[in-house]
Amino acid sequence: MAPVEPSGQYDFDLLVIGGGSGGLACAKEASSFGKQVVVLDFVIPSEKGTTWGIGGTCVNVGCIPKKLMHQASLLGESIQEARSYGWNIPDPISFNWESLVEAVQNHIKSVNWVTRVQLRDKKIEYVNGHGVFEDAHTVIAKMKNGKERRITAKDIVIAVGGRPRYPDFPGCKEYCITSDDLFSMPTSPGNTLVIGAGYIGLECAGFLKGLGYEATVMVRSMLLRGFDRGMVDLVQAEMEHKGVNFLFGKIPVKVSKQPNGKLLVEWKGGDEIGQGEFDTVLVATGRKALSEELNPSAAGLQVHPESFKFITNAEQTNIPNIYAVGDVLHERPELTPVAIQAGKLLAGRLYNGIQEQMDYDNVATTVFSPLEYGCVGLTEEEAINRYTENGIEVYHAYYKPTEFFIPQKNVKHCYLKVITLLEAPQKVLGMHFIGPQAGEVIQGYAAAIKAGLTYQHLKDTVGIHPTVSEEFTRVAITKRSGDDPTPQSCCS
Ligand code: FAD
């Protein structure tokens, strides 16, 4: 395909700032409609000096390395279980962090490479430069070698995502790492303190424990803010069962390095003070949008005063030719598929005449904790707030995955919940599931919810036996009834 000439007085039809999930999806879609596109992507090194290639957070320091390490941790568990299924496995088995990091990083590098090839094939220009606005149609790309390039475009899409936020206490930036550093850590993390109990903190603590390291989570107020509280209690109980320690109601006040090389963490909580020694301290206390670094005011762009994110209408900012997608959007889910879908649809609306808007409701997600918690739709608290306690029905059940019996795995926290409107036909408002492969289970039900799933549909669906997903087709006990939701037998 010959390069397409940009329309009008600009260098490009579309300039995308940020070569991550949302930016790349938008750029590729726009180029498929014959537009001339340039993508700027630049990674500012972390405080520890970690940096990575094109593809953004998900590929390099997010979903992908996280899922691979989660899988490594599950495999360790499976090897132990395999003995009870007749496998002769030498004791003790051992695990090598360096080998895992090498395998994970090799995979990431292959994805970086494929991404660059795709951009080249699609004739999308890739500039490894940090973009800063000069005006609403002009961005200065600052390269690593100090050179600058001035690029103009008719439309600009901001897809710069975010980076971990460092809390402010002595020694934090000097001695702590973030998720940006963990997946490429050259030596094993050892006994780790995770500060923060959002999904990233819990997932990291979960897989580290599964890989054989001591893991402690420091929780300021609550685990998994914004998720269904009843489900979160079970996530916590399961993590505790697996040996993850929790320090509740504590905030760090200082980290210092001891002569023995360990990190001494001092904390406080109410009137209490405490301290502990760790090999690694991982801060996971939220993420900061990279909007201010763009010098948005030069283009007349406004950001939300607290989140510093862009408030958009159909992904359009307050400046008509500038759009934003992904994690940099105010009050939108910070998830890869959300960024991708929004980026693709935006390109379709801009350059292919489609009308379809991004639907940010009923986006499914999973916490790989490591017994997974998958959910879609409203939490029980949100449903009560919106429809009152008498306006909804909550069906729930504990269940026993068949494969848990022989190795006598803990089934106490395998639980699901379906929240519906009380009134027939009992439209499903939310589905929550803790158990193996929860992400795989919930994905299909998310499509059903989009299609208008009701409780009657679930009842009419014949399950696949023996699976954990079939439990949603069998759930019949309401919370209101007060009946015992624990299962009596597996097959009746
Ligand atoms: P990003 O993917 O962050 O891409 C932005 C890119 O822009 C980056 O490469 C950045 O360096 C670059 N950039 C920034 N500023 C500039 C500039 N001025 N000029 C040029 N380039 C710039 N999501 C899920 O859906 N499932 C998961 O399981 C999951 N797990 C995660 C685990 C972790 C540890 C983390 C940190 C995140 C996880 N996420 C997960 C979230 C997911 O990674 C993000 O939602 C997604 O990457 C957002 O995409 P984006 O396009 O908005 O930004």
Coordinates of C-alpha atoms and ligand atoms in Angstrom, one line a residue:
M1 CA 0.0 0.0 0.0
A2 CA 1.4 3.4 -1.0
P3 CA 1.6 6.0 1.8
V4 CA -1.4 8.2 1.9
E5 CA -1.0 11.9 1.7
P6 CA -2.4 13.8 4.7
S7 CA -5.3 16.0 4.2
G8 CA -4.8 19.8 4.3
Q9 CA -2.0 21.8 5.8
Y10 CA -0.9 19.3 8.5
D11 CA 1.9 16.7 8.5
F12 CA -0.5 14.0 9.5
D13 CA -4.3 13.3 9.6
L14 CA -3.9 11.8 13.1
L15 CA -1.2 12.1 15.8
V16 CA -1.6 9.6 18.6
I17 CA 0.4 10.4 21.8
G18 CA 1.0 7.1 23.6
G19 CA 1.7 3.7 22.0
G20 CA -0.2 1.6 24.6
S21 CA -3.5 -0.3 24.4
G22 CA -5.7 2.6 23.5
G23 CA -3.3 4.6 21.3
L24 CA -2.2 1.6 19.1
A25 CA -5.8 0.4 18.6
C26 CA -6.9 3.9 17.5
A27 CA -3.9 4.4 15.3
K28 CA -4.2 1.0 13.5
E29 CA -8.0 1.5 13.0
A30 CA -7.5 5.0 11.6
S31 CA -4.8 3.8 9.2
S32 CA -7.1 1.0 7.9
F33 CA -9.4 3.9 6.7
G34 CA -6.5 5.3 4.7
K35 CA -5.5 8.0 7.1
Q36 CA -1.9 9.0 7.6
V37 CA -1.0 8.4 11.2
V38 CA 1.9 9.0 13.5
V39 CA 2.3 7.4 17.0
L40 CA 4.5 8.9 19.6
D41 CA 5.6 6.6 22.4
F42 CA 8.1 7.3 25.1
V43 CA 8.8 5.7 28.5
I44 CA 10.3 7.9 31.2
P45 CA 12.4 5.5 33.3
S46 CA 11.1 4.5 36.7
E47 CA 12.8 5.8 39.8
K48 CA 14.8 2.6 39.7
G49 CA 15.7 3.2 36.1
T50 CA 13.4 0.5 34.6
T51 CA 12.3 1.2 31.1
W52 CA 10.7 -0.8 28.3
G53 CA 9.6 -0.9 24.6
I54 CA 6.5 0.0 22.7
G55 CA 3.1 -1.4 23.7
G56 CA 2.3 0.5 26.9
T57 CA 1.6 -0.6 30.4
C58 CA -0.4 -3.8 29.6
V59 CA 2.2 -5.5 27.5
N60 CA 5.3 -4.4 29.4
V61 CA 4.5 -3.8 33.0
G62 CA 0.8 -4.7 33.5
C63 CA -1.6 -7.4 32.4
I64 CA 0.7 -9.6 30.5
P65 CA 3.7 -10.0 32.9
K66 CA 1.2 -10.1 35.8
K67 CA -0.8 -12.9 34.2
L68 CA 2.4 -14.9 33.4
M69 CA 3.6 -14.6 37.0
H70 CA 0.1 -15.5 38.2
Q71 CA 0.3 -18.6 36.0
A72 CA 3.7 -19.4 37.4
S73 CA 2.3 -19.3 40.8
L74 CA -0.7 -21.5 39.9
L75 CA 1.6 -24.0 38.3
G76 CA 3.5 -24.3 41.6
E77 CA 0.3 -25.2 43.3
S78 CA -0.7 -27.6 40.6
I79 CA 2.7 -29.5 40.9
Q80 CA 2.0 -30.0 44.6
E81 CA -1.6 -31.2 43.8
A82 CA -0.4 -33.5 41.1
R83 CA 1.0 -35.8 43.7
S84 CA -2.5 -36.6 45.0
Y85 CA -3.4 -37.5 41.4
G86 CA -0.7 -40.1 41.1
W87 CA 2.2 -38.1 39.8
N88 CA 5.6 -38.9 41.3
I89 CA 7.2 -35.6 41.8
P90 CA 10.6 -35.3 43.6
D91 CA 10.5 -33.5 46.9
P92 CA 11.4 -30.7 47.4
I93 CA 10.6 -28.9 44.1
S94 CA 12.4 -25.6 43.5
F95 CA 11.6 -22.4 41.7
N96 CA 14.0 -20.0 40.0
W97 CA 13.0 -16.3 39.9
E98 CA 15.7 -15.4 37.3
S99 CA 14.4 -18.0 34.9
L100 CA 10.8 -16.8 35.2
V101 CA 11.9 -13.2 34.6
E102 CA 13.9 -14.2 31.6
A103 CA 11.0 -16.1 30.1
V104 CA 8.5 -13.2 30.8
Q105 CA 10.9 -10.6 29.4
N106 CA 11.6 -12.6 26.3
H107 CA 7.8 -12.9 25.6
I108 CA 7.4 -9.1 26.1
K109 CA 10.3 -8.4 23.7
S110 CA 8.6 -10.6 21.1
V111 CA 5.4 -8.6 21.5
N112 CA 7.3 -5.3 21.3
W113 CA 8.9 -6.5 18.0
V114 CA 5.5 -7.7 16.5
T115 CA 4.0 -4.3 17.4
R116 CA 6.7 -2.4 15.5
V117 CA 6.4 -4.7 12.5
Q118 CA 2.6 -4.2 12.5
L119 CA 3.1 -0.4 12.6
R120 CA 5.5 -0.6 9.7
D121 CA 3.2 -2.8 7.7
K122 CA 0.3 -0.4 8.2
K123 CA 2.6 2.5 7.3
I124 CA 2.0 4.2 10.6
E125 CA 5.0 6.2 11.6
Y126 CA 6.4 5.4 15.0
V127 CA 8.4 8.1 16.8
N128 CA 10.2 7.2 20.0
G129 CA 9.8 10.6 21.5
H130 CA 8.0 12.3 24.4
G131 CA 5.2 14.4 23.2
V132 CA 4.5 17.9 24.6
F133 CA 1.8 20.2 23.2
E134 CA 2.8 23.5 21.5
D135 CA -0.7 24.3 20.4
A136 CA -3.9 22.4 19.6
H137 CA -2.5 21.0 16.3
T138 CA 1.2 20.9 17.2
V139 CA 3.2 18.5 19.4
I140 CA 6.9 18.6 20.0
A141 CA 8.5 15.2 20.2
K142 CA 11.5 15.1 22.5
M143 CA 13.9 12.2 21.7
K144 CA 16.2 10.4 24.1
N145 CA 19.2 12.0 22.4
G146 CA 17.9 15.5 23.1
K147 CA 16.7 16.2 19.6
E148 CA 13.3 17.6 19.0
R149 CA 10.8 17.2 16.2
R150 CA 7.8 19.4 15.6
I151 CA 4.7 17.5 14.3
T152 CA 1.4 18.9 13.2
A153 CA -1.8 16.9 12.8
K154 CA -5.5 17.6 12.0
D155 CA -6.6 15.4 14.9
I156 CA -4.8 14.4 18.1
V157 CA -5.6 11.5 20.4
I158 CA -4.1 11.5 23.9
A159 CA -3.5 8.0 25.1
V160 CA -0.7 8.5 27.6
G161 CA -2.1 6.3 30.4
G162 CA -0.6 6.5 33.8
R163 CA 2.3 5.4 36.1
P164 CA 2.4 4.3 39.7
R165 CA 2.1 7.0 42.3
Y166 CA 4.7 7.2 45.0
P167 CA 3.4 8.0 48.5
D168 CA 5.4 10.7 50.3
F169 CA 7.5 9.3 53.1
P170 CA 11.3 9.3 53.7
G171 CA 13.1 6.5 51.8
C172 CA 10.1 5.7 49.5
K173 CA 11.6 6.7 46.1
E174 CA 15.0 5.6 47.2
Y175 CA 14.3 2.1 48.4
C176 CA 10.8 1.0 47.2
I177 CA 9.9 -0.4 43.9
T178 CA 6.6 -0.4 42.0
S179 CA 4.9 -2.7 39.6
D180 CA 7.0 -1.0 36.9
D181 CA 10.1 -2.7 38.3
L182 CA 8.8 -6.0 39.7
F183 CA 8.4 -8.0 36.5
S184 CA 12.0 -7.4 35.4
M185 CA 13.7 -7.6 38.8
P186 CA 17.0 -9.2 38.2
T187 CA 17.2 -11.0 41.6
S188 CA 14.4 -12.6 43.5
P189 CA 12.3 -10.2 45.6
G190 CA 12.4 -12.4 48.8
N191 CA 10.3 -11.4 51.8
T192 CA 8.1 -8.6 50.3
L193 CA 5.9 -5.9 51.8
V194 CA 3.3 -4.6 49.4
I195 CA 1.9 -1.2 50.4
G196 CA -1.6 -0.8 49.1
A197 CA -4.5 -3.2 48.7
G198 CA -6.0 -2.3 45.3
Y199 CA -6.1 -5.1 42.7
I200 CA -2.4 -4.6 41.6
G201 CA -1.1 -4.9 45.2
L202 CA -3.2 -8.0 46.0
E203 CA -2.3 -9.7 42.7
C204 CA 1.4 -9.1 43.2
A205 CA 1.2 -10.3 46.9
G206 CA -0.8 -13.3 45.7
F207 CA 1.6 -14.5 43.1
L208 CA 4.7 -13.8 45.2
K209 CA 3.3 -15.9 48.0
G210 CA 2.5 -18.6 45.4
L211 CA 6.1 -18.5 44.1
G212 CA 7.3 -19.2 47.7
Y213 CA 8.1 -15.7 49.1
E214 CA 6.7 -14.2 52.3
A215 CA 4.2 -11.6 51.3
T216 CA 2.6 -9.0 53.5
V217 CA 0.0 -6.4 52.4
M218 CA -0.2 -3.1 54.3
V219 CA -3.8 -1.8 54.1
R220 CA -4.7 1.8 54.9
S221 CA -8.4 1.4 54.9
M222 CA -9.9 -1.4 52.8
L223 CA -9.1 -4.0 50.2
L224 CA -10.3 -3.5 46.6
R225 CA -12.3 -0.3 47.0
G226 CA -15.2 -0.2 44.6
F227 CA -15.7 -4.0 44.4
D228 CA -18.5 -6.0 46.1
R229 CA -17.7 -6.0 49.8
G230 CA -19.0 -9.5 50.5
M231 CA -16.9 -10.9 47.7
V232 CA -13.8 -8.9 48.9
D233 CA -14.1 -10.4 52.4
L234 CA -13.8 -13.9 50.8
V235 CA -10.8 -12.8 48.6
Q236 CA -9.1 -11.6 51.8
A237 CA -10.0 -14.8 53.7
E238 CA -8.6 -17.0 50.8
M239 CA -5.4 -14.9 50.6
E240 CA -5.0 -15.3 54.4
H241 CA -5.6 -19.0 54.1
K242 CA -2.8 -19.1 51.5
G243 CA -0.5 -17.4 53.9
V244 CA -0.5 -13.8 52.8
N245 CA -0.2 -11.5 55.9
F246 CA -2.2 -8.3 56.2
L247 CA -1.3 -5.2 58.3
F248 CA -4.6 -3.4 58.6
G249 CA -5.1 0.3 59.3
K250 CA -1.5 1.1 58.9
I251 CA 0.4 3.7 56.8
P252 CA 4.2 3.7 56.2
V253 CA 6.2 6.5 57.7
K254 CA 9.8 5.6 56.8
V255 CA 11.9 3.1 54.9
S256 CA 15.6 2.8 55.5
K257 CA 18.3 0.4 54.5
Q258 CA 19.9 -1.7 57.3
P259 CA 23.5 -2.7 57.4
N260 CA 22.4 -6.3 56.6
G261 CA 20.9 -5.0 53.3
K262 CA 17.3 -5.4 54.5
L263 CA 14.8 -2.7 54.3
L264 CA 13.4 -1.5 57.7
V265 CA 9.8 -0.2 57.3
E266 CA 8.3 1.9 60.0
W267 CA 4.6 2.4 60.1
K268 CA 1.8 3.8 62.2
G269 CA -1.9 3.1 62.6
G270 CA -4.0 5.0 65.2
D271 CA -1.9 5.3 68.3
E272 CA 0.2 2.3 67.4
I273 CA 3.6 2.4 65.7
G274 CA 5.4 -0.7 64.4
Q275 CA 8.2 -1.8 62.2
G276 CA 9.4 -4.8 60.2
E277 CA 12.3 -5.9 58.0
F278 CA 11.8 -6.9 54.4
D279 CA 13.9 -7.7 51.3
T280 CA 11.6 -5.8 49.0
V281 CA 9.0 -3.0 49.5
L282 CA 6.6 -2.7 46.6
V283 CA 4.3 0.4 46.6
A284 CA 1.0 -0.1 44.9
T285 CA -0.9 2.9 46.2
G286 CA -2.6 4.0 42.9
R287 CA -1.7 5.4 39.6
K288 CA -1.2 8.9 38.3
A289 CA -2.3 10.0 34.9
L290 CA 0.5 11.4 32.7
S291 CA -1.6 14.4 31.6
E292 CA 0.3 17.3 33.2
E293 CA 3.5 16.2 31.5
L294 CA 1.9 17.0 28.1
N295 CA 1.7 20.7 28.9
P296 CA -2.1 20.5 28.2
S297 CA -2.7 24.2 28.8
A298 CA -0.6 25.1 25.7
A299 CA -3.4 23.5 23.6
G300 CA -6.1 25.0 25.8
L301 CA -6.9 21.6 27.3
Q302 CA -8.6 21.3 30.7
V303 CA -8.1 18.5 33.1
H304 CA -10.1 17.5 36.2
P305 CA -8.7 19.5 39.2
E306 CA -8.3 16.4 41.4
S307 CA -7.6 13.4 39.1
F308 CA -5.8 15.5 36.5
K309 CA -7.5 13.4 33.9
F310 CA -9.5 14.5 30.9
I311 CA -13.2 14.9 31.1
T312 CA -14.5 14.0 27.7
N313 CA -17.8 13.7 25.8
A314 CA -17.6 10.7 23.5
E315 CA -13.8 10.8 24.0
Q316 CA -13.7 14.4 22.8
T317 CA -11.9 16.9 25.1
N318 CA -12.8 20.5 25.5
I319 CA -10.7 21.2 22.4
P320 CA -12.7 19.9 19.4
N321 CA -9.8 18.3 17.4
I322 CA -8.2 16.7 20.5
Y323 CA -9.5 13.4 21.9
A324 CA -8.5 11.1 24.7
V325 CA -8.9 7.3 25.4
G326 CA -7.8 4.8 28.0
D327 CA -6.5 5.3 31.6
V328 CA -6.2 9.1 31.1
L329 CA -10.0 9.5 31.1
H330 CA -11.7 10.7 34.2
E331 CA -13.9 8.2 36.0
R332 CA -13.6 5.5 33.4
P333 CA -12.4 1.9 34.1
E334 CA -8.6 1.6 33.9
L335 CA -8.5 -1.6 31.8
T336 CA -6.9 -2.6 28.6
P337 CA -10.0 -3.8 26.7
V338 CA -11.7 -0.6 27.6
A339 CA -8.9 1.5 26.1
I340 CA -8.8 -0.7 23.0
Q341 CA -12.5 -0.6 22.4
A342 CA -12.7 3.2 23.0
G343 CA -9.7 3.8 20.6
K344 CA -11.1 1.7 17.8
L345 CA -14.6 3.1 18.0
L346 CA -13.2 6.7 18.1
A347 CA -11.3 6.0 14.9
G348 CA -14.4 4.5 13.3
R349 CA -16.5 7.6 14.2
L350 CA -13.8 10.0 13.0
Y351 CA -12.9 8.4 9.8
N352 CA -15.5 5.8 8.8
G353 CA -18.8 7.4 9.6
I354 CA -19.9 5.0 12.3
Q355 CA -22.1 6.3 15.1
E356 CA -21.4 3.7 17.8
Q357 CA -20.3 5.1 21.1
M358 CA -18.1 3.4 23.7
D359 CA -20.3 1.7 26.4
Y360 CA -18.5 1.9 29.7
D361 CA -21.2 0.0 31.6
N362 CA -21.1 -3.7 32.4
V363 CA -17.4 -4.0 31.8
A364 CA -16.2 -7.3 33.2
T365 CA -13.0 -7.6 35.1
T366 CA -11.0 -10.1 37.2
V367 CA -8.7 -9.9 40.2
F368 CA -6.1 -12.7 39.9
S369 CA -5.7 -12.9 43.6
P370 CA -4.6 -15.8 43.0
L371 CA -8.0 -17.7 43.5
E372 CA -9.6 -15.4 40.9
Y373 CA -12.5 -13.1 41.6
G374 CA -14.4 -12.2 38.4
C375 CA -17.3 -9.8 38.2
V376 CA -19.5 -7.8 35.8
G377 CA -22.1 -5.2 36.5
L378 CA -23.3 -3.8 39.8
T379 CA -22.0 -4.7 43.2
E380 CA -24.6 -5.6 45.8
E381 CA -24.1 -2.2 47.5
E382 CA -24.5 -0.3 44.2
A383 CA -27.7 -2.3 43.4
I384 CA -29.2 -1.5 46.8
N385 CA -28.3 2.2 46.4
R386 CA -29.8 2.3 42.9
Y387 CA -32.9 0.1 43.4
T388 CA -33.3 -0.3 47.2
E389 CA -33.0 -3.5 49.1
N390 CA -36.6 -4.4 48.3
G391 CA -36.1 -3.7 44.6
I392 CA -33.5 -6.4 44.0
E393 CA -33.0 -10.1 44.6
V394 CA -29.6 -11.7 45.4
Y395 CA -29.1 -15.3 44.5
H396 CA -26.0 -16.9 46.0
A397 CA -24.2 -20.2 46.5
Y398 CA -21.0 -21.7 47.8
Y399 CA -19.8 -24.5 45.5
K400 CA -17.1 -27.2 45.3
P401 CA -15.0 -27.4 42.2
T402 CA -14.7 -31.1 41.3
E403 CA -11.0 -30.8 40.8
F404 CA -10.5 -29.5 44.4
F405 CA -11.7 -32.8 46.0
I406 CA -8.7 -35.1 45.5
P407 CA -6.0 -32.7 46.6
Q408 CA -8.4 -31.5 49.3
K409 CA -8.1 -27.9 48.3
N410 CA -9.9 -25.3 50.3
V411 CA -13.4 -24.8 49.0
K412 CA -14.5 -22.5 51.7
H413 CA -14.2 -19.4 49.6
C414 CA -15.6 -20.7 46.3
Y415 CA -18.7 -18.6 46.1
L416 CA -20.9 -16.8 43.6
K417 CA -23.6 -14.2 43.5
V418 CA -26.2 -13.1 41.0
I419 CA -27.9 -9.8 41.6
T420 CA -31.2 -9.2 39.7
L421 CA -34.1 -6.8 39.8
L422 CA -36.8 -8.3 42.0
E423 CA -39.5 -7.6 39.5
A424 CA -40.0 -10.2 36.7
P425 CA -38.3 -11.0 34.4
Q426 CA -35.6 -10.4 36.9
K427 CA -33.0 -8.6 34.7
V428 CA -29.5 -9.5 35.9
L429 CA -27.7 -6.4 37.3
G430 CA -24.4 -8.0 38.4
M431 CA -22.6 -11.3 38.6
H432 CA -19.7 -12.1 40.9
F433 CA -17.7 -15.3 41.1
I434 CA -14.7 -16.4 43.2
G435 CA -13.1 -19.6 42.0
P436 CA -10.7 -21.2 39.5
Q437 CA -10.7 -19.5 36.0
A438 CA -13.1 -16.8 37.2
G439 CA -12.0 -14.5 34.3
E440 CA -12.9 -17.2 31.8
V441 CA -16.2 -17.9 33.5
I442 CA -17.3 -14.3 33.8
Q443 CA -16.4 -13.3 30.2
G444 CA -19.3 -15.2 28.6
Y445 CA -21.8 -14.1 31.2
A446 CA -20.7 -10.5 30.4
A447 CA -21.9 -10.9 26.8
A448 CA -25.1 -12.4 28.1
I449 CA -25.7 -9.3 30.3
K450 CA -25.1 -7.1 27.3
A451 CA -27.8 -9.1 25.5
G452 CA -30.3 -8.6 28.4
L453 CA -29.8 -11.6 30.6
T454 CA -32.5 -12.4 33.1
Y455 CA -32.6 -14.8 36.0
Q456 CA -35.1 -16.9 34.0
H457 CA -32.5 -17.2 31.1
L458 CA -30.0 -18.5 33.6
K459 CA -32.5 -21.1 35.0
D460 CA -33.4 -22.2 31.4
T461 CA -29.7 -22.7 30.5
V462 CA -28.4 -26.2 30.7
G463 CA -25.0 -26.3 32.4
I464 CA -21.9 -28.0 31.3
H465 CA -21.1 -30.7 33.9
P466 CA -18.7 -30.8 35.7
T467 CA -17.6 -27.2 35.4
V468 CA -17.5 -24.3 37.8
S469 CA -19.3 -22.1 35.4
E470 CA -22.4 -24.3 35.5
E471 CA -23.0 -23.1 39.0
F472 CA -24.5 -20.0 37.7
T473 CA -27.2 -22.1 35.9
R474 CA -28.0 -23.9 39.2
V475 CA -28.1 -21.0 41.6
A476 CA -31.5 -20.9 43.3
I477 CA -31.1 -19.7 46.9
T478 CA -31.9 -16.1 47.6
K479 CA -30.2 -14.2 50.4
R480 CA -33.6 -13.0 51.5
S481 CA -34.7 -16.6 52.2
G482 CA -31.9 -17.0 54.8
D483 CA -31.5 -20.6 53.6
D484 CA -28.1 -22.2 53.8
P485 CA -26.2 -21.5 50.5
T486 CA -23.6 -24.3 51.0
P487 CA -23.8 -27.2 48.5
Q488 CA -25.2 -30.6 49.6
S489 CA -23.8 -32.7 46.8
C490 CA -22.1 -32.1 43.5
C491 CA -24.4 -33.7 41.0
S492 CA -28.0 -33.2 42.0
Ligands
FAD1 P1 -0.9 2.7 28.4 O1 -1.0 1.3 28.0 O2 -0.3 3.0 29.8 O3 0.0 3.4 27.3 C1 0.4 4.7 27.4 C2 1.8 4.9 26.7 O4 2.0 6.2 26.4 C3 2.9 4.3 27.5 O5 3.8 3.6 26.7 C4 3.6 5.6 28.0 O6 5.0 5.4 28.2 C5 3.4 6.5 26.8 N1 3.4 8.0 27.1 C6 3.0 8.6 28.2 N2 3.2 9.9 28.0 C7 3.7 10.1 26.8 C8 4.1 11.3 26.1 N3 3.9 12.5 26.6 N4 4.6 11.1 24.9 C9 4.8 9.9 24.3 N5 4.4 8.8 25.0 C10 3.9 8.9 26.2 N6 -5.9 -4.1 32.6 C11 -6.6 -5.2 32.3 O7 -7.6 -5.0 31.5 N7 -6.4 -6.5 32.8 C12 -5.4 -6.7 33.7 O8 -5.2 -7.8 34.1 C13 -4.6 -5.6 34.0 N8 -3.5 -5.8 34.9 C14 -2.7 -4.8 35.2 C15 -1.6 -5.0 36.0 C16 -0.8 -4.0 36.4 C17 0.4 -4.3 37.3 C18 -1.0 -2.7 35.8 C19 0.0 -1.6 36.2 C20 -2.0 -2.4 35.0 C21 -2.9 -3.5 34.7 N9 -4.0 -3.3 33.8 C22 -4.8 -4.3 33.5 C23 -4.4 -1.9 33.3 C24 -3.9 -1.7 31.9 O9 -2.6 -2.0 31.7 C25 -4.2 -0.3 31.5 O10 -5.6 -0.1 31.7 C26 -3.9 -0.1 30.0 O11 -2.6 -0.3 29.7 C27 -4.3 1.4 29.6 O12 -4.0 1.6 28.3 P2 -3.7 3.1 27.8 O13 -3.6 3.0 26.3 O14 -4.6 4.1 28.4 O15 -2.2 3.5 28.4

